[in-house]
């Protein structure tokens, strides 16, 4: 068996190396629209063949097998780790922004249906305000019937916290009639009372089987860096990291020009970075450079195409409003989501389905177009702080992009109708169907 694994590892490494220099063509029946606006590596010319826009499924599977085979035999020998695989084990790490609560409703539905096993929900206090972030999450847990799922608070301190104007969205959400109508006794009175999300994360990963945990992360990676530094063996327990982050072939959203709303304008902002990377580029760089588990990004390249409601499309909001709360298992949640989203888009028409798009990827991956892999590095030089840069752009954005890491990313859904399917799926999250 050891010899077989070594042979597989060699073959997989060969396939990965081949994939880094050339990519097989897409099936001829796939349209140019489905290939996406640009290749992950960036097209050399408008007429570039689709072969530069995708890696084959066999290569991607082989790459993952190569990573998984590096786990020592002593770790894989645990009897409980050799059984039949069950539902996907998911840890949700969020920052209590508006679409995180939509994500939570979708995850709760999937958990209760046995489609996933939601292990825990960790709030990173960088994009919201306490105590509202934990209060609203607690109410959602109770109202959605997942009060038994641990809700915890990370003690991580984000390098660049979200602007205060937007962090106040959580307070606004907490004061909507739908949320205030949920009468639950909040168990925490002081900061120190909150369950420690960092200790729980370390212990949960230590107890997990190798390559068994999906981390759905929709915030800065500060808490992952903390956990991995505390116990460097933890990354081998992770099956994949799905991260809403980055802007690969599109502008970022930290430019401070006002295009993305008032409240930006920090000195040092740039037109390349996306907030979840910009919030802590040092943590992102650490995770990218010290781990080997697969990373899948849901970047602005895709999220920009998912408006809540603007001049281009109101499909999501129309779908959300069309859901009759009388037909929903959790009408108070549905009411709260409608109120919160309606109020938010009035003040912030630039909002997109950012974090909930990453959640949809975990729950409905078939909707997302597999466009292959690319090499990315995290820039920590001040001029382009937080940029995810490709090799073709290395040296153009200051120092710091010296270590490139292979990641996959989604720039499009599979076809136009998949957007409607995703909107319907998310807007009905409180309806158990």
Tab-separated table of C-alpha atoms in Angstrom:
chain	number	residue	atom	x	y	z
A	1	UNK	CA	0.000	0.000	0.000
A	2	UNK	CA	2.867	2.375	0.814
A	3	UNK	CA	4.422	1.698	-2.607
A	4	UNK	CA	1.052	2.338	-4.265
A	5	UNK	CA	0.710	5.681	-2.514
A	6	UNK	CA	4.241	6.674	-3.528
A	7	UNK	CA	3.469	5.780	-7.134
A	8	UNK	CA	0.252	7.804	-6.998
A	9	UNK	CA	2.096	10.745	-5.500
A	10	UNK	CA	4.639	10.713	-8.323
A	11	UNK	CA	1.929	10.556	-10.961
A	12	UNK	CA	-0.053	13.318	-9.282
A	13	UNK	CA	3.011	15.539	-9.025
A	14	UNK	CA	3.655	14.992	-12.726
A	15	UNK	CA	0.089	15.932	-13.582
A	16	UNK	CA	0.298	19.075	-11.458
A	17	UNK	CA	3.530	20.066	-13.154
A	18	UNK	CA	1.980	19.527	-16.570
A	19	UNK	CA	-1.022	21.588	-15.510
A	20	UNK	CA	1.197	24.508	-14.624
A	21	UNK	CA	2.418	24.887	-18.194
A	22	UNK	CA	-0.570	23.979	-20.316
A	23	UNK	CA	-4.248	23.299	-19.882
A	24	UNK	CA	-6.549	21.059	-21.911
A	25	UNK	CA	-9.272	22.624	-23.944
A	26	UNK	CA	-12.814	22.925	-22.704
A	27	UNK	CA	-15.420	20.796	-24.357
A	28	UNK	CA	-16.310	22.287	-27.766
A	29	UNK	CA	-19.955	22.635	-26.750
A	30	UNK	CA	-19.177	25.157	-24.006
A	31	UNK	CA	-19.837	28.735	-24.968
A	32	UNK	CA	-17.434	31.637	-24.727
A	33	UNK	CA	-19.727	33.142	-22.067
A	34	UNK	CA	-19.290	30.072	-19.860
A	35	UNK	CA	-15.510	30.353	-20.076
A	36	UNK	CA	-15.668	33.662	-18.245
A	37	UNK	CA	-14.534	37.154	-19.037
A	38	UNK	CA	-10.863	36.352	-18.623
A	39	UNK	CA	-8.653	33.378	-17.977
A	40	UNK	CA	-7.499	32.963	-14.420
A	41	UNK	CA	-3.990	33.772	-15.597
A	42	UNK	CA	-5.277	36.644	-17.724
A	43	UNK	CA	-5.652	36.284	-21.506
A	44	UNK	CA	-2.739	37.117	-23.760
A	45	UNK	CA	-5.083	38.274	-26.493
A	46	UNK	CA	-8.845	38.528	-27.068
A	47	UNK	CA	-8.729	35.470	-29.323
A	48	UNK	CA	-6.868	33.241	-26.927
A	49	UNK	CA	-8.021	29.629	-26.944
A	50	UNK	CA	-10.225	28.354	-24.123
A	51	UNK	CA	-7.479	25.883	-23.266
A	52	UNK	CA	-5.881	28.655	-21.208
A	53	UNK	CA	-9.042	29.106	-19.158
A	54	UNK	CA	-9.449	25.723	-17.426
A	55	UNK	CA	-7.694	22.760	-15.860
A	56	UNK	CA	-9.208	19.320	-16.336
A	57	UNK	CA	-11.040	17.691	-13.434
A	58	UNK	CA	-8.556	14.814	-13.426
A	59	UNK	CA	-5.661	17.189	-12.866
A	60	UNK	CA	-7.412	18.984	-10.023
A	61	UNK	CA	-8.371	15.700	-8.354
A	62	UNK	CA	-4.813	14.454	-8.769
A	63	UNK	CA	-3.415	17.614	-7.195
A	64	UNK	CA	-5.675	17.172	-4.166
A	65	UNK	CA	-4.674	13.509	-3.860
A	66	UNK	CA	-1.024	14.535	-3.897
A	67	UNK	CA	-1.622	16.934	-1.005
A	68	UNK	CA	-3.653	14.416	0.962
A	69	UNK	CA	-0.985	11.741	0.526
A	70	UNK	CA	1.528	13.831	2.432
A	71	UNK	CA	-0.320	13.157	5.709
A	72	UNK	CA	1.821	10.775	7.810
A	73	UNK	CA	0.685	7.141	8.218
A	74	UNK	CA	0.626	7.624	11.994
A	75	UNK	CA	-2.144	10.178	11.583
A	76	UNK	CA	-4.282	8.279	9.072
A	77	UNK	CA	-4.097	5.110	11.157
A	78	UNK	CA	-6.815	6.250	13.597
A	79	UNK	CA	-9.625	3.647	13.392
A	80	UNK	CA	-12.411	6.234	13.393
A	81	UNK	CA	-10.899	7.903	10.321
A	82	UNK	CA	-11.148	4.932	8.010
A	83	UNK	CA	-14.917	4.588	7.757
A	84	UNK	CA	-17.344	5.690	5.088
A	85	UNK	CA	-17.373	9.417	4.534
A	86	UNK	CA	-20.436	11.196	5.905
A	87	UNK	CA	-21.811	14.661	5.200
A	88	UNK	CA	-19.334	17.458	4.636
A	89	UNK	CA	-18.078	18.770	7.996
A	90	UNK	CA	-18.196	22.572	7.937
A	91	UNK	CA	-16.850	25.246	10.260
A	92	UNK	CA	-18.321	28.663	9.462
A	93	UNK	CA	-16.101	31.663	10.243
A	94	UNK	CA	-17.867	34.984	9.680
A	95	UNK	CA	-17.799	38.641	10.661
A	96	UNK	CA	-21.517	39.247	11.313
A	97	UNK	CA	-22.228	41.324	8.228
A	98	UNK	CA	-25.647	41.247	6.595
A	99	UNK	CA	-25.170	38.400	4.158
A	100	UNK	CA	-23.512	36.299	6.865
A	101	UNK	CA	-26.962	35.943	8.434
A	102	UNK	CA	-28.369	34.844	5.089
A	103	UNK	CA	-25.487	32.366	4.943
A	104	UNK	CA	-26.306	31.095	8.416
A	105	UNK	CA	-29.915	30.410	7.408
A	106	UNK	CA	-28.734	28.452	4.353
A	107	UNK	CA	-26.211	26.473	6.414
A	108	UNK	CA	-28.829	25.699	9.070
A	109	UNK	CA	-31.197	24.353	6.431
A	110	UNK	CA	-28.493	22.136	4.932
A	111	UNK	CA	-27.408	20.923	8.376
A	112	UNK	CA	-30.908	19.904	9.413
A	113	UNK	CA	-31.416	18.160	6.076
A	114	UNK	CA	-28.284	16.074	6.666
A	115	UNK	CA	-26.523	17.591	3.644
A	116	UNK	CA	-23.690	18.944	5.793
A	117	UNK	CA	-22.614	18.704	9.407
A	118	UNK	CA	-22.252	22.231	10.725
A	119	UNK	CA	-19.689	21.884	13.493
A	120	UNK	CA	-19.531	25.458	14.708
A	121	UNK	CA	-20.017	29.138	13.956
A	122	UNK	CA	-17.179	31.531	14.855
A	123	UNK	CA	-17.595	35.306	14.761
A	124	UNK	CA	-14.495	37.404	14.055
A	125	UNK	CA	-15.025	40.867	15.512
A	126	UNK	CA	-13.575	42.974	12.728
A	127	UNK	CA	-16.470	44.004	10.502
A	128	UNK	CA	-19.244	44.433	13.068
A	129	UNK	CA	-19.883	45.645	16.596
A	130	UNK	CA	-20.308	43.862	19.892
A	131	UNK	CA	-22.590	42.935	21.492
A	132	UNK	CA	-24.916	43.180	18.470
A	133	UNK	CA	-22.917	40.752	16.335
A	134	UNK	CA	-23.274	37.982	18.906
A	135	UNK	CA	-26.830	38.895	19.906
A	136	UNK	CA	-28.151	38.696	16.342
A	137	UNK	CA	-26.264	35.467	15.679
A	138	UNK	CA	-27.612	33.951	18.883
A	139	UNK	CA	-31.170	34.875	17.920
A	140	UNK	CA	-30.688	33.338	14.486
A	141	UNK	CA	-29.306	30.136	16.002
A	142	UNK	CA	-32.281	29.814	18.327
A	143	UNK	CA	-34.930	30.806	15.790
A	144	UNK	CA	-33.471	28.485	13.126
A	145	UNK	CA	-33.466	25.509	15.471
A	146	UNK	CA	-29.687	25.116	15.640
A	147	UNK	CA	-29.180	26.263	19.206
A	148	UNK	CA	-27.051	23.167	19.774
A	149	UNK	CA	-24.445	24.325	17.235
A	150	UNK	CA	-21.625	26.166	19.058
A	151	UNK	CA	-21.638	29.925	18.532
A	152	UNK	CA	-18.300	31.406	19.549
A	153	UNK	CA	-16.296	34.614	19.403
A	154	UNK	CA	-12.704	34.803	18.198
A	155	UNK	CA	-10.382	36.996	20.218
A	156	UNK	CA	-8.455	37.863	17.049
A	157	UNK	CA	-7.547	41.496	16.503
A	158	UNK	CA	-7.845	42.403	12.829
A	159	UNK	CA	-5.008	44.515	11.364
A	160	UNK	CA	-7.350	46.801	9.370
A	161	UNK	CA	-10.846	46.659	10.769
A	162	UNK	CA	-13.791	47.578	8.602
A	163	UNK	CA	-14.739	51.306	8.568
A	164	UNK	CA	-16.961	52.186	11.522
A	165	UNK	CA	-19.724	53.435	9.260
A	166	UNK	CA	-20.186	49.925	7.887
A	167	UNK	CA	-19.540	48.123	11.143
A	168	UNK	CA	-22.657	49.893	12.361
A	169	UNK	CA	-24.746	47.814	9.937
A	170	UNK	CA	-24.905	45.114	12.594
A	171	UNK	CA	-26.388	47.582	15.070
A	172	UNK	CA	-28.939	48.653	12.451
A	173	UNK	CA	-29.813	45.020	11.793
A	174	UNK	CA	-30.244	44.350	15.510
A	175	UNK	CA	-32.777	47.192	15.717
A	176	UNK	CA	-35.000	46.043	12.855
A	177	UNK	CA	-38.497	45.029	14.026
A	178	UNK	CA	-37.970	41.476	12.787
A	179	UNK	CA	-34.883	40.947	14.937
A	180	UNK	CA	-36.212	42.807	17.976
A	181	UNK	CA	-39.335	40.637	17.914
A	182	UNK	CA	-37.220	37.539	18.616
A	183	UNK	CA	-37.365	37.254	22.390
A	184	UNK	CA	-34.544	35.080	23.656
A	185	UNK	CA	-32.551	35.394	26.871
A	186	UNK	CA	-29.010	36.250	25.812
A	187	UNK	CA	-26.651	34.125	27.940
A	188	UNK	CA	-23.661	36.523	27.866
A	189	UNK	CA	-23.461	39.705	29.914
A	190	UNK	CA	-19.777	40.623	29.567
A	191	UNK	CA	-17.088	40.213	26.911
A	192	UNK	CA	-15.309	37.506	28.884
A	193	UNK	CA	-18.510	35.450	28.940
A	194	UNK	CA	-18.426	34.719	25.205
A	195	UNK	CA	-17.263	31.171	24.355
A	196	UNK	CA	-13.689	31.334	23.046
A	197	UNK	CA	-13.735	30.588	19.314
A	198	UNK	CA	-9.960	30.276	19.079
A	199	UNK	CA	-9.640	27.600	21.751
A	200	UNK	CA	-12.598	25.738	20.268
A	201	UNK	CA	-11.115	25.850	16.749
A	202	UNK	CA	-7.778	24.447	17.876
A	203	UNK	CA	-9.397	21.656	19.897
A	204	UNK	CA	-11.876	20.759	17.146
A	205	UNK	CA	-9.151	20.499	14.513
A	206	UNK	CA	-6.900	18.528	16.841
A	207	UNK	CA	-9.686	15.995	17.334
A	208	UNK	CA	-10.600	15.805	13.641
A	209	UNK	CA	-9.540	13.197	11.106
A	210	UNK	CA	-7.015	14.222	8.458
A	211	UNK	CA	-8.403	16.215	5.519
A	212	UNK	CA	-11.916	16.098	6.974
A	213	UNK	CA	-12.906	19.706	7.699
A	214	UNK	CA	-14.211	22.313	5.263
A	215	UNK	CA	-13.475	25.818	6.510
A	216	UNK	CA	-15.982	28.312	5.109
A	217	UNK	CA	-14.246	31.599	5.844
A	218	UNK	CA	-15.807	34.940	4.931
A	219	UNK	CA	-13.579	37.274	6.957
A	220	UNK	CA	-9.888	38.053	7.484
A	221	UNK	CA	-7.737	34.967	8.124
A	222	UNK	CA	-6.309	36.333	11.386
A	223	UNK	CA	-7.842	33.599	13.523
A	224	UNK	CA	-6.533	30.833	11.254
A	225	UNK	CA	-3.030	32.232	11.510
A	226	UNK	CA	-3.354	32.252	15.295
A	227	UNK	CA	-4.536	28.633	15.364
A	228	UNK	CA	-1.874	27.343	12.958
A	229	UNK	CA	0.908	29.077	14.857
A	230	UNK	CA	-0.335	27.526	18.083
A	231	UNK	CA	-0.390	24.038	16.559
A	232	UNK	CA	1.360	23.670	13.167
A	233	UNK	CA	-0.203	20.223	12.669
A	234	UNK	CA	-3.710	21.652	12.303
A	235	UNK	CA	-3.627	22.401	8.540
A	236	UNK	CA	-3.462	18.692	7.743
A	237	UNK	CA	-6.947	18.316	9.232
A	238	UNK	CA	-8.455	20.684	6.680
A	239	UNK	CA	-9.977	19.278	3.519
A	240	UNK	CA	-10.427	22.670	1.873
A	241	UNK	CA	-10.621	26.360	2.629
A	242	UNK	CA	-13.430	28.190	0.842
A	243	UNK	CA	-12.686	31.884	1.213
A	244	UNK	CA	-14.661	34.905	0.031
A	245	UNK	CA	-11.688	37.068	-0.791
A	246	UNK	CA	-9.644	38.814	-3.404
A	247	UNK	CA	-9.931	40.629	-6.686
A	248	UNK	CA	-7.985	38.786	-9.376
A	249	UNK	CA	-8.782	40.345	-12.763
A	250	UNK	CA	-11.029	43.162	-11.528
A	251	UNK	CA	-10.446	46.241	-9.349
A	252	UNK	CA	-10.606	45.865	-5.583
A	253	UNK	CA	-13.039	47.613	-3.236
A	254	UNK	CA	-10.729	49.501	-0.878
A	255	UNK	CA	-9.832	52.426	-3.123
A	256	UNK	CA	-11.316	55.170	-0.946
A	257	UNK	CA	-12.816	56.997	-3.932
A	258	UNK	CA	-16.396	56.771	-2.696
A	259	UNK	CA	-17.369	54.388	-5.478
A	260	UNK	CA	-18.032	51.726	-2.883
A	261	UNK	CA	-19.806	54.088	-0.510
A	262	UNK	CA	-18.883	56.556	2.192
A	263	UNK	CA	-16.735	55.484	5.087
A	264	UNK	CA	-13.677	54.350	3.163
A	265	UNK	CA	-10.718	56.655	2.758
A	266	UNK	CA	-8.014	55.140	4.941
A	267	UNK	CA	-4.580	56.348	3.956
A	268	UNK	CA	-2.828	53.586	2.069
A	269	UNK	CA	-5.914	52.136	0.397
A	270	UNK	CA	-5.418	51.059	-3.192
A	271	UNK	CA	-7.452	50.030	-6.203
A	272	UNK	CA	-6.384	46.368	-6.129
A	273	UNK	CA	-7.241	44.947	-2.713
A	274	UNK	CA	-10.467	43.340	-1.522
A	275	UNK	CA	-11.502	43.849	2.095
A	276	UNK	CA	-11.076	40.325	3.468
A	277	UNK	CA	-7.448	40.318	2.313
A	278	UNK	CA	-6.798	43.996	3.081
A	279	UNK	CA	-8.103	43.467	6.622
A	280	UNK	CA	-5.030	41.352	7.415
A	281	UNK	CA	-2.638	40.682	4.524
A	282	UNK	CA	-0.040	39.300	6.928
A	283	UNK	CA	-2.417	36.549	8.052
A	284	UNK	CA	-3.409	35.824	4.450
A	285	UNK	CA	0.252	35.623	3.459
A	286	UNK	CA	0.992	33.257	6.345
A	287	UNK	CA	-1.849	30.870	5.467
A	288	UNK	CA	-1.040	30.967	1.755
A	289	UNK	CA	2.645	30.263	2.324
A	290	UNK	CA	2.588	27.665	5.111
A	291	UNK	CA	-0.277	25.344	4.133
A	292	UNK	CA	-0.951	22.868	1.329
A	293	UNK	CA	-4.684	22.188	1.613
A	294	UNK	CA	-6.789	23.275	-1.393
A	295	UNK	CA	-7.931	26.900	-1.333
A	296	UNK	CA	-10.932	27.991	-3.369
A	297	UNK	CA	-11.621	31.702	-3.701
A	298	UNK	CA	-14.931	33.399	-4.318
A	299	UNK	CA	-13.487	36.754	-5.429
A	300	UNK	CA	-14.975	40.041	-6.540
A	301	UNK	CA	-14.650	38.752	-10.104
A	302	UNK	CA	-17.795	36.708	-9.389
A	303	UNK	CA	-19.388	38.697	-6.573
A	304	UNK	CA	-19.540	41.857	-8.681
A	305	UNK	CA	-22.076	39.990	-10.825
A	306	UNK	CA	-24.345	39.294	-7.843
A	307	UNK	CA	-26.054	42.593	-6.914
A	308	UNK	CA	-28.763	42.748	-4.294
A	309	UNK	CA	-30.606	45.279	-6.388
A	310	UNK	CA	-29.273	47.931	-8.753
A	311	UNK	CA	-29.774	49.270	-12.259
A	312	UNK	CA	-28.480	46.013	-13.737
A	313	UNK	CA	-30.570	43.520	-11.790
A	314	UNK	CA	-32.968	43.218	-8.860
A	315	UNK	CA	-33.416	39.494	-9.305
A	316	UNK	CA	-32.218	38.561	-5.823
A	317	UNK	CA	-34.392	41.087	-3.999
A	318	UNK	CA	-37.402	40.214	-6.143
A	319	UNK	CA	-36.858	36.565	-5.255
A	320	UNK	CA	-36.473	37.388	-1.546
A	321	UNK	CA	-39.628	39.504	-1.493
A	322	UNK	CA	-41.571	36.833	-3.383
A	323	UNK	CA	-41.065	34.319	-0.590
A	324	UNK	CA	-44.283	34.236	1.429
A	325	UNK	CA	-43.347	34.018	5.092
A	326	UNK	CA	-46.479	31.933	5.667
A	327	UNK	CA	-44.808	29.173	3.650
A	328	UNK	CA	-41.515	29.419	5.521
A	329	UNK	CA	-40.561	27.249	8.443
A	330	UNK	CA	-38.974	30.250	10.152
A	331	UNK	CA	-41.144	33.253	9.259
A	332	UNK	CA	-39.476	35.570	11.788
A	333	UNK	CA	-36.118	34.946	10.083
A	334	UNK	CA	-37.597	35.539	6.652
A	335	UNK	CA	-39.177	38.787	7.855
A	336	UNK	CA	-35.918	39.949	9.437
A	337	UNK	CA	-33.918	39.220	6.285
A	338	UNK	CA	-36.397	41.085	4.086
A	339	UNK	CA	-36.338	44.116	6.377
A	340	UNK	CA	-32.567	44.150	6.699
A	341	UNK	CA	-31.795	43.733	3.002
A	342	UNK	CA	-34.414	46.295	1.978
A	343	UNK	CA	-32.936	48.867	4.354
A	344	UNK	CA	-29.356	48.124	3.337
A	345	UNK	CA	-29.758	48.435	-0.418
A	346	UNK	CA	-31.460	51.807	0.021
A	347	UNK	CA	-28.295	53.145	1.673
A	348	UNK	CA	-25.715	50.955	-0.102
A	349	UNK	CA	-26.686	50.040	-3.684
A	350	UNK	CA	-23.128	48.794	-4.259
A	351	UNK	CA	-23.742	45.792	-1.964
A	352	UNK	CA	-23.361	42.317	-3.438
A	353	UNK	CA	-23.924	38.748	-2.318
A	354	UNK	CA	-20.357	38.391	-1.153
A	355	UNK	CA	-20.251	35.976	1.780
A	356	UNK	CA	-23.441	34.164	0.828
A	357	UNK	CA	-21.928	33.409	-2.589
A	358	UNK	CA	-19.108	31.525	-0.841
A	359	UNK	CA	-21.725	29.722	1.241
A	360	UNK	CA	-23.593	28.762	-1.924
A	361	UNK	CA	-20.341	27.310	-3.295
A	362	UNK	CA	-20.061	24.989	-0.286
A	363	UNK	CA	-23.704	23.914	-0.544
A	364	UNK	CA	-24.287	24.011	-4.327
A	365	UNK	CA	-20.871	23.653	-5.999
A	366	UNK	CA	-22.432	22.408	-9.234
A	367	UNK	CA	-23.649	25.952	-9.926
A	368	UNK	CA	-20.088	27.293	-10.118
A	369	UNK	CA	-17.958	27.093	-13.231
A	370	UNK	CA	-14.637	25.308	-12.719
A	371	UNK	CA	-12.174	27.659	-14.388
A	372	UNK	CA	-9.009	25.982	-13.208
A	373	UNK	CA	-6.206	27.216	-11.009
A	374	UNK	CA	-3.850	30.146	-10.858
A	375	UNK	CA	-0.796	31.227	-8.933
A	376	UNK	CA	-1.349	34.045	-6.433
A	377	UNK	CA	0.740	35.834	-3.842
A	378	UNK	CA	-0.256	38.296	-1.135
A	379	UNK	CA	1.293	41.765	-1.339
A	380	UNK	CA	2.244	43.295	1.996
A	381	UNK	CA	4.113	46.301	0.591
A	382	UNK	CA	2.259	49.458	1.644
A	383	UNK	CA	1.585	50.785	-1.859
A	384	UNK	CA	-0.528	47.756	-2.781
A	385	UNK	CA	-1.276	46.387	0.657
A	386	UNK	CA	-3.577	43.375	0.482
A	387	UNK	CA	-3.448	42.796	-3.255
A	388	UNK	CA	-3.574	39.240	-4.563
A	389	UNK	CA	-1.120	39.348	-7.431
A	390	UNK	CA	-0.488	36.886	-10.266
A	391	UNK	CA	2.993	36.068	-11.619
A	392	UNK	CA	2.306	38.119	-14.763
A	393	UNK	CA	1.956	41.218	-12.557
A	394	UNK	CA	4.834	40.484	-10.187
A	395	UNK	CA	7.105	43.446	-9.645
A	396	UNK	CA	4.484	45.947	-10.738
A	397	UNK	CA	3.017	46.495	-7.287
A	398	UNK	CA	5.940	46.854	-4.946
A	399	UNK	CA	7.805	44.212	-2.985
A	400	UNK	CA	6.262	41.385	-1.027
A	401	UNK	CA	4.799	39.088	-3.686
A	402	UNK	CA	7.670	36.595	-3.600
A	403	UNK	CA	5.814	33.382	-2.775
A	404	UNK	CA	3.135	32.174	-5.176
A	405	UNK	CA	0.525	29.632	-4.197
A	406	UNK	CA	-1.780	27.596	-6.434
A	407	UNK	CA	-5.449	28.311	-5.751
A	408	UNK	CA	-8.695	27.767	-7.605
A	409	UNK	CA	-11.308	30.468	-8.023
A	410	UNK	CA	-14.785	30.989	-9.430
A	411	UNK	CA	-15.388	33.886	-11.799
A	412	UNK	CA	-18.764	32.753	-13.141
A	413	UNK	CA	-21.607	30.379	-12.544
A	414	UNK	CA	-22.090	27.641	-15.120
A	415	UNK	CA	-24.800	29.373	-17.177
A	416	UNK	CA	-27.247	32.291	-16.942
A	417	UNK	CA	-29.985	30.156	-15.379
A	418	UNK	CA	-27.617	29.185	-12.556
A	419	UNK	CA	-27.800	32.759	-11.236
A	420	UNK	CA	-31.578	32.456	-10.916
A	421	UNK	CA	-31.185	29.081	-9.217
A	422	UNK	CA	-28.706	30.501	-6.707
A	423	UNK	CA	-30.882	33.544	-5.970
A	424	UNK	CA	-33.878	31.279	-5.346
A	425	UNK	CA	-31.798	28.941	-3.198
A	426	UNK	CA	-30.511	31.760	-0.984
A	427	UNK	CA	-33.722	33.781	-0.784
A	428	UNK	CA	-35.602	30.714	0.487
A	429	UNK	CA	-32.966	29.867	3.117
A	430	UNK	CA	-35.430	30.339	5.996
A	431	UNK	CA	-38.051	28.200	4.317
A	432	UNK	CA	-36.483	24.720	4.609
A	433	UNK	CA	-36.778	23.941	0.923
